CSV table of C-alpha atoms and ligand atoms in Angstrom, one decimal:
chain,number,residue,atom,x,y,z
A,1,MET,CA,60.5,-20.7,110.8
A,2,ALA,CA,56.9,-21.6,111.1
A,3,ARG,CA,55.7,-23.3,114.3
A,4,ASP,CA,53.3,-26.3,114.2
A,5,LEU,CA,51.0,-25.2,117.0
A,6,ARG,CA,48.5,-28.0,117.6
A,7,LEU,CA,46.8,-27.1,120.9
A,8,ILE,CA,46.0,-23.8,122.6
A,9,GLY,CA,45.5,-23.5,126.3
A,10,PHE,CA,43.4,-20.8,128.0
A,11,ASP,CA,43.7,-19.7,131.6
A,12,ALA,CA,40.3,-18.9,133.2
A,13,ASP,CA,40.4,-16.3,136.1
A,14,ASP,CA,41.0,-12.8,134.7
A,15,THR,CA,41.5,-14.3,131.2
A,16,LEU,CA,38.0,-15.5,130.4
A,17,TRP,CA,36.2,-13.8,133.3
A,18,ARG,CA,36.7,-11.2,136.1
A,19,SER,CA,38.1,-12.7,139.3
A,20,GLU,CA,40.7,-10.7,141.1
A,21,ASP,CA,38.4,-7.6,141.4
A,22,TYR,CA,36.1,-9.7,143.7
A,23,TYR,CA,39.0,-10.7,145.9
A,24,ARG,CA,40.2,-7.1,146.1
A,25,ASP,CA,36.8,-6.0,147.0
A,26,ALA,CA,36.5,-8.6,149.8
A,27,GLN,CA,39.9,-7.7,151.1
A,28,ALA,CA,39.1,-4.0,151.2
A,29,GLN,CA,36.0,-4.8,153.3
A,30,PHE,CA,38.1,-7.0,155.5
A,31,GLU,CA,40.5,-4.1,156.1
A,32,ARG,CA,37.5,-1.9,157.1
A,33,ILE,CA,36.2,-4.5,159.6
A,34,VAL,CA,39.6,-5.1,161.2
A,35,GLY,CA,40.2,-1.3,161.1
A,36,GLY,CA,37.5,-0.9,163.7
A,37,TYR,CA,39.8,-2.7,166.2
A,38,VAL,CA,43.3,-1.5,165.3
A,39,ASP,CA,44.8,1.5,163.6
A,40,LEU,CA,47.4,-0.2,161.3
A,41,ASP,CA,48.5,0.6,157.8
A,42,ASP,CA,49.9,-2.9,157.1
A,43,VAL,CA,46.7,-5.0,157.5
A,44,HIS,CA,46.8,-5.8,153.8
A,45,ASP,CA,50.4,-7.1,154.0
A,46,ARG,CA,49.6,-9.1,157.2
A,47,LEU,CA,46.7,-10.8,155.5
A,48,TYR,CA,48.8,-11.7,152.5
A,49,ALA,CA,51.5,-13.1,154.8
A,50,VAL,CA,48.9,-15.4,156.4
A,51,GLU,CA,47.5,-16.4,153.0
A,52,LYS,CA,50.9,-17.2,151.6
A,53,GLN,CA,51.8,-19.3,154.6
A,54,ASN,CA,48.5,-21.3,154.2
A,55,LEU,CA,48.7,-21.9,150.5
A,56,ALA,CA,50.4,-25.2,150.9
A,57,LEU,CA,47.6,-26.4,153.2
A,58,PHE,CA,44.5,-24.8,151.7
A,59,GLY,CA,45.5,-24.4,148.0
A,60,TYR,CA,44.3,-21.5,145.9
A,61,GLY,CA,40.8,-20.0,145.9
A,62,ALA,CA,38.2,-18.2,147.9
A,63,LYS,CA,37.7,-20.8,150.6
A,64,GLY,CA,41.4,-20.7,151.5
A,65,MET,CA,41.3,-16.9,151.5
A,66,THR,CA,38.3,-16.9,153.8
A,67,LEU,CA,40.0,-19.1,156.4
A,68,SER,CA,43.1,-16.9,156.1
A,69,MET,CA,41.0,-13.8,156.7
A,70,VAL,CA,39.6,-15.3,159.8
A,71,GLU,CA,43.0,-16.3,161.1
A,72,ALA,CA,44.5,-12.9,160.2
A,73,ALA,CA,41.6,-11.0,161.9
A,74,ILE,CA,42.1,-12.9,165.1
A,75,ALA,CA,45.9,-12.4,165.1
A,76,ILE,CA,45.7,-8.7,164.0
A,77,THR,CA,43.1,-7.8,166.7
A,78,GLY,CA,44.9,-9.8,169.4
A,79,ALA,CA,41.8,-12.1,169.5
A,80,ARG,CA,39.5,-9.1,170.3
A,81,ILE,CA,37.4,-9.5,167.1
A,82,SER,CA,33.7,-10.2,167.8
A,83,ALA,CA,31.9,-13.3,166.6
A,84,ALA,CA,29.6,-11.0,164.7
A,85,ASP,CA,32.5,-9.5,162.8
A,86,LEU,CA,34.0,-13.0,162.1
A,87,HIS,CA,30.6,-13.9,160.6
A,88,ARG,CA,30.8,-10.8,158.4
A,89,ILE,CA,34.3,-12.0,157.2
A,90,VAL,CA,32.9,-15.5,156.4
A,91,GLU,CA,30.1,-13.8,154.4
A,92,LEU,CA,32.7,-11.8,152.4
A,93,GLY,CA,34.2,-15.2,151.3
A,94,LYS,CA,30.8,-16.6,150.4
A,95,ALA,CA,30.1,-13.5,148.3
A,96,VAL,CA,33.3,-14.2,146.3
A,97,LEU,CA,32.2,-17.8,145.8
A,98,GLN,CA,28.7,-16.7,144.6
A,99,HIS,CA,29.3,-13.8,142.4
A,100,PRO,CA,27.9,-14.2,138.9
A,101,VAL,CA,30.4,-15.1,136.2
A,102,GLU,CA,31.2,-11.9,134.2
A,103,LEU,CA,33.0,-12.7,130.9
A,104,LEU,CA,35.7,-10.2,129.8
A,105,PRO,CA,34.3,-8.1,126.9
A,106,GLY,CA,35.1,-9.8,123.5
A,107,ILE,CA,36.5,-13.0,125.0
A,108,ARG,CA,33.8,-15.4,123.6
A,109,ALA,CA,34.5,-14.2,120.1
A,110,ALA,CA,38.3,-14.5,120.7
A,111,VAL,CA,37.9,-18.1,122.0
A,112,GLU,CA,35.6,-19.0,119.1
A,113,ALA,CA,38.0,-17.5,116.5
A,114,ILE,CA,41.0,-19.5,118.0
A,115,ALA,CA,38.9,-22.7,118.3
A,116,ARG,CA,38.0,-22.5,114.6
A,117,GLU,CA,41.7,-22.9,113.8
A,118,ARG,CA,43.0,-25.2,116.5
A,119,PRO,CA,41.7,-27.2,119.4
A,120,VAL,CA,41.5,-25.3,122.7
A,121,VAL,CA,41.7,-26.5,126.3
A,122,LEU,CA,41.0,-24.7,129.6
A,123,ILE,CA,43.6,-25.0,132.3
A,124,THR,CA,42.8,-23.3,135.6
A,125,LYS,CA,43.7,-23.7,139.3
A,126,GLY,CA,41.7,-23.0,142.5
A,127,ASP,CA,38.8,-24.5,144.4
A,128,LEU,CA,37.5,-27.5,142.3
A,129,PHE,CA,33.9,-26.8,143.2
A,130,HIS,CA,34.1,-23.1,142.5
A,131,GLN,CA,35.9,-23.5,139.2
A,132,GLU,CA,33.5,-26.2,138.0
A,133,ALA,CA,30.6,-23.9,138.8
A,134,LYS,CA,32.2,-20.9,136.9
A,135,VAL,CA,33.0,-23.0,133.9
A,136,ARG,CA,29.4,-24.3,133.8
A,137,GLU,CA,27.9,-20.8,134.2
A,138,SER,CA,30.3,-19.2,131.7
A,139,GLY,CA,28.5,-20.8,128.7
A,140,LEU,CA,32.0,-21.4,127.2
A,141,SER,CA,32.6,-25.0,128.2
A,142,ASP,CA,31.4,-26.5,124.8
A,143,LEU,CA,34.3,-24.6,123.1
A,144,PHE,CA,37.0,-26.5,125.0
A,145,ARG,CA,38.2,-29.9,124.1
A,146,ARG,CA,39.2,-30.5,127.7
A,147,ILE,CA,38.9,-28.7,131.0
A,148,GLU,CA,41.7,-29.2,133.5
A,149,ILE,CA,41.3,-27.9,137.0
A,150,VAL,CA,44.7,-28.3,138.8
A,151,SER,CA,46.0,-27.4,142.2
A,152,GLU,CA,49.1,-25.6,140.9
A,153,LYS,CA,50.2,-24.3,137.5
A,154,ASP,CA,54.0,-24.9,137.5
A,155,ALA,CA,56.4,-26.6,135.1
A,156,THR,CA,55.7,-30.0,136.8
A,157,THR,CA,51.9,-29.7,136.2
A,158,TYR,CA,52.3,-28.6,132.6
A,159,ALA,CA,54.7,-31.4,131.9
A,160,ARG,CA,52.2,-33.9,133.2
A,161,LEU,CA,49.4,-32.3,131.1
A,162,PHE,CA,51.6,-32.5,127.9
A,163,GLU,CA,52.1,-36.2,128.6
A,164,GLU,CA,48.4,-36.7,129.0
A,165,PHE,CA,47.7,-34.7,125.9
A,166,GLY,CA,50.3,-36.8,124.0
A,167,LEU,CA,51.8,-33.5,122.8
A,168,ALA,CA,55.4,-32.1,122.8
A,169,PRO,CA,55.5,-28.7,124.4
A,170,GLU,CA,56.7,-26.9,121.2
A,171,HIS,CA,53.2,-27.6,119.7
A,172,PHE,CA,51.5,-25.8,122.6
A,173,ALA,CA,50.7,-22.2,123.4
A,174,MET,CA,49.2,-21.0,126.6
A,175,ILE,CA,47.1,-17.8,126.9
A,176,GLY,CA,46.7,-16.1,130.3
A,177,ASN,CA,47.0,-13.1,132.5
A,178,SER,CA,49.6,-14.4,134.9
A,179,LEU,CA,53.3,-14.6,133.9
A,180,ARG,CA,53.9,-16.8,136.9
A,181,SER,CA,51.2,-19.4,136.3
A,182,ASP,CA,50.4,-19.2,132.6
A,183,ILE,CA,53.5,-18.0,130.8
A,184,VAL,CA,56.9,-18.6,132.5
A,185,PRO,CA,56.5,-22.4,133.1
A,186,VAL,CA,55.3,-23.1,129.6
A,187,LEU,CA,58.1,-21.1,128.0
A,188,GLU,CA,60.5,-22.9,130.3
A,189,LEU,CA,59.3,-26.3,128.9
A,190,GLY,CA,59.7,-25.1,125.3
A,191,GLY,CA,56.1,-24.0,124.6
A,192,CYS,CA,54.7,-20.6,123.5
A,193,GLY,CA,52.8,-18.0,125.5
A,194,VAL,CA,50.4,-15.2,124.9
A,195,HIS,CA,50.3,-12.8,127.9
A,196,MET,CA,47.1,-10.7,128.3
A,197,PRO,CA,47.7,-8.7,131.5
A,198,TYR,CA,44.6,-7.9,133.7
A,199,HIS,CA,44.3,-4.5,135.3
A,200,VAL,CA,44.9,-6.0,138.7
A,201,THR,CA,47.2,-8.9,139.7
A,202,TRP,CA,47.3,-10.8,143.0
A,203,ALA,CA,50.7,-10.2,144.7
A,204,HIS,CA,51.4,-14.0,144.6
A,205,GLU,CA,51.0,-14.1,140.8
A,206,ALA,CA,53.3,-11.1,140.4
A,207,GLU,CA,56.2,-12.9,142.2
A,208,THR,CA,58.0,-14.4,139.3
A,209,ALA,CA,61.2,-14.3,137.3
A,210,PRO,CA,60.9,-12.4,134.0
A,211,PRO,CA,60.0,-14.7,131.1
A,212,SER,CA,62.9,-16.1,129.1
A,213,ALA,CA,62.6,-17.2,125.4
A,214,THR,CA,60.7,-14.0,124.5
A,215,GLU,CA,60.7,-15.0,120.8
A,216,ARG,CA,58.0,-17.5,121.9
A,217,LEU,CA,56.0,-14.9,123.7
A,218,ARG,CA,53.4,-12.4,122.5
A,219,THR,CA,51.7,-9.8,124.7
A,220,VAL,CA,48.3,-8.4,123.9
A,221,ASP,CA,46.2,-5.7,125.7
A,222,GLY,CA,42.8,-7.4,125.3
A,223,PRO,CA,40.9,-10.3,123.8
A,224,ALA,CA,40.7,-8.7,120.3
A,225,GLY,CA,44.4,-9.3,119.8
A,226,LEU,CA,44.5,-13.0,120.8
A,227,ALA,CA,43.7,-14.8,117.6
A,228,GLU,CA,46.3,-12.6,115.7
A,229,ALA,CA,48.9,-13.3,118.4
A,230,VAL,CA,48.4,-17.1,118.1
A,231,ARG,CA,48.8,-16.7,114.3
A,232,SER,CA,51.9,-14.7,114.7
A,233,LEU,CA,53.4,-17.4,117.0
A,234,ALA,CA,52.5,-20.0,114.4
A,235,ALA,CA,54.1,-18.0,111.7
A,236,GLY,CA,57.4,-18.0,113.7
B,301,MG,MG1,44.4,-16.0,135.7
């Protein structure tokens, strides 16, 4: 049975442009700095534990990660880390906030192709200031009917957005790299999803139940497959 898809949502980080690579790079440098004080092989896990504990206070994004790196560095080194090294850690966070926006190859054409057939919206989470800057710099903002920057992408948030859009979930499909944030909650509400995995995924985004309702889900390996995946969902 054909589906009446009326609105398509796009995730931003690691769907439109590279993001997780920069976080990985900052964390690798963090591990090298802290590694000058302690010989531990679980620095990465200890940093993630601190980040996860702070999520409810700091929210998502590079600023929260920076504060968590400072906190973790002090804890892991038993408060021996120097002010100079703490400064280097703060600079790592600033570098993540300042990197130029690098679109995924082929994504502009994919968004344009989908936008020719149905209205598209952008739904992203993270630091408001940082996300606004990336949207502006991406050169893609004109393609989107609306740009929603939210603090969490769960079923509650999507349900609120559907209400604001005046749209029933079955008329909506979300495109993104994260099963946890882009796919599972939308399927749960009765919408459709197109999963486009990125080559690296943050541990937090990987923690999720497997998607249900897989007849409303398509998986593609890159932007070139997106428009066809949306058409396939619409065809039922
Ligand atoms: Mg993403």
